[in-house]
Structure formats: structure tokens, C-alpha cells
Amino acid sequence: MPEPTSATVVGLTAAGLSLFGVATGLHPMLLVAGFAGGWWFNSYGEPPLPLVRRLSSGLIAALVAAWTTPPLIAWLTSLSLWPATVEPTVAGFPCALALGFLTHKVLGPALLKIAAKKVEEAT
């Protein structure tokens, strides 16, 4: 049997994104929509960010959007206000785009405030 010449670190499979051979279950299209939302947000910055910083913040936005979109869609569809004609799978892409857009300006600071409050309560 031939020796493997390279190891696959990141791969897209039917199970979603795979990191180091472990399937994360993240939907590839939600990752793309989240990355697009993060890239869209970065286009509004006054001083243009360097390319590496734009790419890394886009990747973070993609991961946050792909992880948070399915529970958000599940919660939204459980509400009585959800229209029966809208499929949850279709609503996931704009939701991931919005979550990617809001990752660095809204979700990140809110999470830091909650963490600071928990630390303050514990001490």
C-alpha cells in the first residue's frame, strides 16, 4: 500500500466541513453565506483592513453563522408567527448572511458583556 503524501486538514464532504478528518456538521452553503456577510460588513470599515485580517474575520463570521443558524431557524419556526409557506431550509441562507454581517459588531460585543457580567457575579 502506498504511503500517503499529504494529509487533508480541511475538506468539504457530504457531512459538511471536515477539520483534521472530523466531520463538524457545518453546512457548506451556510459557511459561504456567513463568509459573505462578514466580508460585506468589512467593506464598510473606514480604514480598509489588510487582506489577511479581512479573510480571518470573514472565516470567523462564517463559522459563527454556520453554528448559530440552525438553532436560530429551529427557534424561529417554532414561533406561531412563522409563515407555513416558507421552508426553513430556504430561510437559512439569508439568516446566515445576516448573522455573518452582525458577528463582529453585535454578537461579539454582546457575548463579551454577558461574560463580563458572569465573571463579576462570580467574584
mmCIF file of C-alpha atoms in Angstrom:
data_model
loop_
_atom_site.group_PDB
_atom_site.id
_atom_site.type_symbol
_atom_site.label_atom_id
_atom_site.label_comp_id
_atom_site.label_asym_id
_atom_site.label_seq_id
_atom_site.Cartn_x
_atom_site.Cartn_y
_atom_site.Cartn_z
ATOM 1 C CA MET A 1 0.000 0.000 0.000
ATOM 2 C CA PRO A 2 1.438 3.409 -0.932
ATOM 3 C CA GLU A 3 2.223 5.906 1.781
ATOM 4 C CA PRO A 4 0.011 8.999 1.883
ATOM 5 C CA THR A 5 1.871 12.012 0.583
ATOM 6 C CA SER A 6 -0.242 14.701 2.198
ATOM 7 C CA ALA A 7 -2.789 14.940 4.977
ATOM 8 C CA THR A 8 -6.097 16.656 4.397
ATOM 9 C CA VAL A 9 -6.576 19.286 7.068
ATOM 10 C CA VAL A 10 -9.816 20.865 5.812
ATOM 11 C CA GLY A 11 -12.298 19.254 3.471
ATOM 12 C CA LEU A 12 -15.876 19.665 2.306
ATOM 13 C CA THR A 13 -17.850 16.431 2.381
ATOM 14 C CA ALA A 14 -21.491 15.403 2.323
ATOM 15 C CA ALA A 15 -21.425 15.687 6.131
ATOM 16 C CA GLY A 16 -20.311 19.306 5.874
ATOM 17 C CA LEU A 17 -16.979 20.810 6.802
ATOM 18 C CA SER A 18 -14.322 18.369 7.990
ATOM 19 C CA LEU A 19 -11.374 19.549 10.075
ATOM 20 C CA PHE A 20 -8.489 17.121 10.520
ATOM 21 C CA GLY A 21 -10.789 14.277 9.443
ATOM 22 C CA VAL A 22 -13.513 15.110 11.976
ATOM 23 C CA ALA A 23 -16.897 15.992 10.460
ATOM 24 C CA THR A 24 -18.171 19.206 12.063
ATOM 25 C CA GLY A 25 -21.640 19.012 10.525
ATOM 26 C CA LEU A 26 -21.432 22.611 9.322
ATOM 27 C CA HIS A 27 -23.370 23.110 6.105
ATOM 28 C CA PRO A 28 -21.033 24.406 3.359
ATOM 29 C CA MET A 29 -23.582 26.859 1.970
ATOM 30 C CA LEU A 30 -24.169 28.362 5.412
ATOM 31 C CA LEU A 31 -20.408 28.821 5.675
ATOM 32 C CA VAL A 32 -20.374 30.624 2.321
ATOM 33 C CA ALA A 33 -23.327 32.834 3.294
ATOM 34 C CA GLY A 34 -21.737 33.659 6.669
ATOM 35 C CA PHE A 35 -18.419 34.473 4.990
ATOM 36 C CA ALA A 36 -20.228 36.745 2.523
ATOM 37 C CA GLY A 37 -21.941 38.528 5.419
ATOM 38 C CA GLY A 38 -18.634 39.005 7.233
ATOM 39 C CA TRP A 39 -16.941 40.239 4.066
ATOM 40 C CA TRP A 40 -19.877 42.613 3.459
ATOM 41 C CA PHE A 41 -19.512 44.046 6.978
ATOM 42 C CA ASN A 42 -15.761 44.523 6.497
ATOM 43 C CA SER A 43 -16.384 46.533 3.339
ATOM 44 C CA TYR A 44 -17.892 49.320 5.498
ATOM 45 C CA GLY A 45 -14.778 49.904 7.606
ATOM 46 C CA GLU A 46 -13.262 53.377 7.394
ATOM 47 C CA PRO A 47 -9.623 52.396 7.230
ATOM 48 C CA PRO A 48 -9.510 49.391 4.904
ATOM 49 C CA LEU A 49 -8.354 46.285 6.750
ATOM 50 C CA PRO A 50 -5.396 44.306 5.434
ATOM 51 C CA LEU A 51 -6.358 41.290 3.325
ATOM 52 C CA VAL A 52 -5.285 38.745 5.953
ATOM 53 C CA ARG A 53 -7.421 40.440 8.607
ATOM 54 C CA ARG A 54 -10.429 40.602 6.260
ATOM 55 C CA LEU A 55 -10.056 36.891 5.461
ATOM 56 C CA SER A 56 -9.656 35.856 9.102
ATOM 57 C CA SER A 57 -12.633 37.916 10.257
ATOM 58 C CA GLY A 58 -14.642 36.512 7.352
ATOM 59 C CA LEU A 59 -13.743 32.980 8.416
ATOM 60 C CA ILE A 60 -14.795 33.711 11.994
ATOM 61 C CA ALA A 61 -18.080 35.173 10.737
ATOM 62 C CA ALA A 62 -18.606 32.074 8.560
ATOM 63 C CA LEU A 63 -18.094 29.711 11.496
ATOM 64 C CA VAL A 64 -20.347 31.728 13.813
ATOM 65 C CA ALA A 65 -23.080 31.909 11.164
ATOM 66 C CA ALA A 66 -22.884 28.202 10.325
ATOM 67 C CA TRP A 67 -23.042 27.209 14.009
ATOM 68 C CA THR A 68 -25.825 29.585 15.043
ATOM 69 C CA THR A 69 -28.131 29.489 12.002
ATOM 70 C CA PRO A 70 -29.658 26.009 12.570
ATOM 71 C CA PRO A 71 -30.698 26.680 16.211
ATOM 72 C CA LEU A 72 -31.980 30.126 15.257
ATOM 73 C CA ILE A 73 -34.062 28.712 12.401
ATOM 74 C CA ALA A 74 -35.393 25.968 14.701
ATOM 75 C CA TRP A 75 -36.440 28.613 17.230
ATOM 76 C CA LEU A 76 -37.984 30.874 14.578
ATOM 77 C CA THR A 77 -40.014 28.048 13.034
ATOM 78 C CA SER A 78 -41.384 27.122 16.457
ATOM 79 C CA LEU A 79 -42.966 30.568 16.766
ATOM 80 C CA SER A 80 -46.580 30.961 15.723
ATOM 81 C CA LEU A 81 -45.594 33.965 13.580
ATOM 82 C CA TRP A 82 -43.595 31.786 11.148
ATOM 83 C CA PRO A 83 -45.461 31.548 7.804
ATOM 84 C CA ALA A 84 -46.228 27.963 6.810
ATOM 85 C CA THR A 85 -45.297 28.623 3.171
ATOM 86 C CA VAL A 86 -41.651 29.452 3.972
ATOM 87 C CA GLU A 87 -39.397 26.401 4.139
ATOM 88 C CA PRO A 88 -36.830 26.507 6.966
ATOM 89 C CA THR A 89 -34.032 25.407 4.613
ATOM 90 C CA VAL A 90 -34.627 28.393 2.335
ATOM 91 C CA ALA A 91 -34.625 30.851 5.236
ATOM 92 C CA GLY A 92 -31.258 29.567 6.459
ATOM 93 C CA PHE A 93 -29.187 31.315 3.795
ATOM 94 C CA PRO A 94 -30.371 34.891 4.425
ATOM 95 C CA CYS A 95 -30.221 34.203 8.149
ATOM 96 C CA ALA A 96 -26.589 33.044 7.837
ATOM 97 C CA LEU A 97 -25.783 36.140 5.761
ATOM 98 C CA ALA A 98 -27.289 38.388 8.457
ATOM 99 C CA LEU A 99 -25.505 36.539 11.265
ATOM 100 C CA GLY A 100 -22.195 36.807 9.410
ATOM 101 C CA PHE A 101 -22.805 40.526 8.955
ATOM 102 C CA LEU A 102 -23.605 41.028 12.667
ATOM 103 C CA THR A 103 -20.863 38.801 14.103
ATOM 104 C CA HIS A 104 -18.196 41.403 14.870
ATOM 105 C CA LYS A 105 -20.308 44.456 15.671
ATOM 106 C CA VAL A 106 -23.255 42.960 17.587
ATOM 107 C CA LEU A 107 -22.814 39.303 18.554
ATOM 108 C CA GLY A 108 -19.189 39.520 19.704
ATOM 109 C CA PRO A 109 -19.614 42.572 21.957
ATOM 110 C CA ALA A 110 -22.861 41.161 23.397
ATOM 111 C CA LEU A 111 -21.130 37.894 24.225
ATOM 112 C CA LEU A 112 -18.261 39.782 25.890
ATOM 113 C CA LYS A 113 -20.735 41.800 28.001
ATOM 114 C CA ILE A 114 -22.501 38.628 29.139
ATOM 115 C CA ALA A 115 -19.171 37.002 30.015
ATOM 116 C CA ALA A 116 -18.017 40.094 31.954
ATOM 117 C CA LYS A 117 -21.281 40.143 33.887
ATOM 118 C CA LYS A 118 -20.909 36.432 34.763
ATOM 119 C CA VAL A 119 -17.328 36.983 35.940
ATOM 120 C CA GLU A 120 -18.442 39.957 38.030
ATOM 121 C CA GLU A 121 -21.224 37.892 39.631
ATOM 122 C CA ALA A 122 -18.801 35.046 40.398
ATOM 123 C CA THR A 123 -16.247 37.296 42.112
#
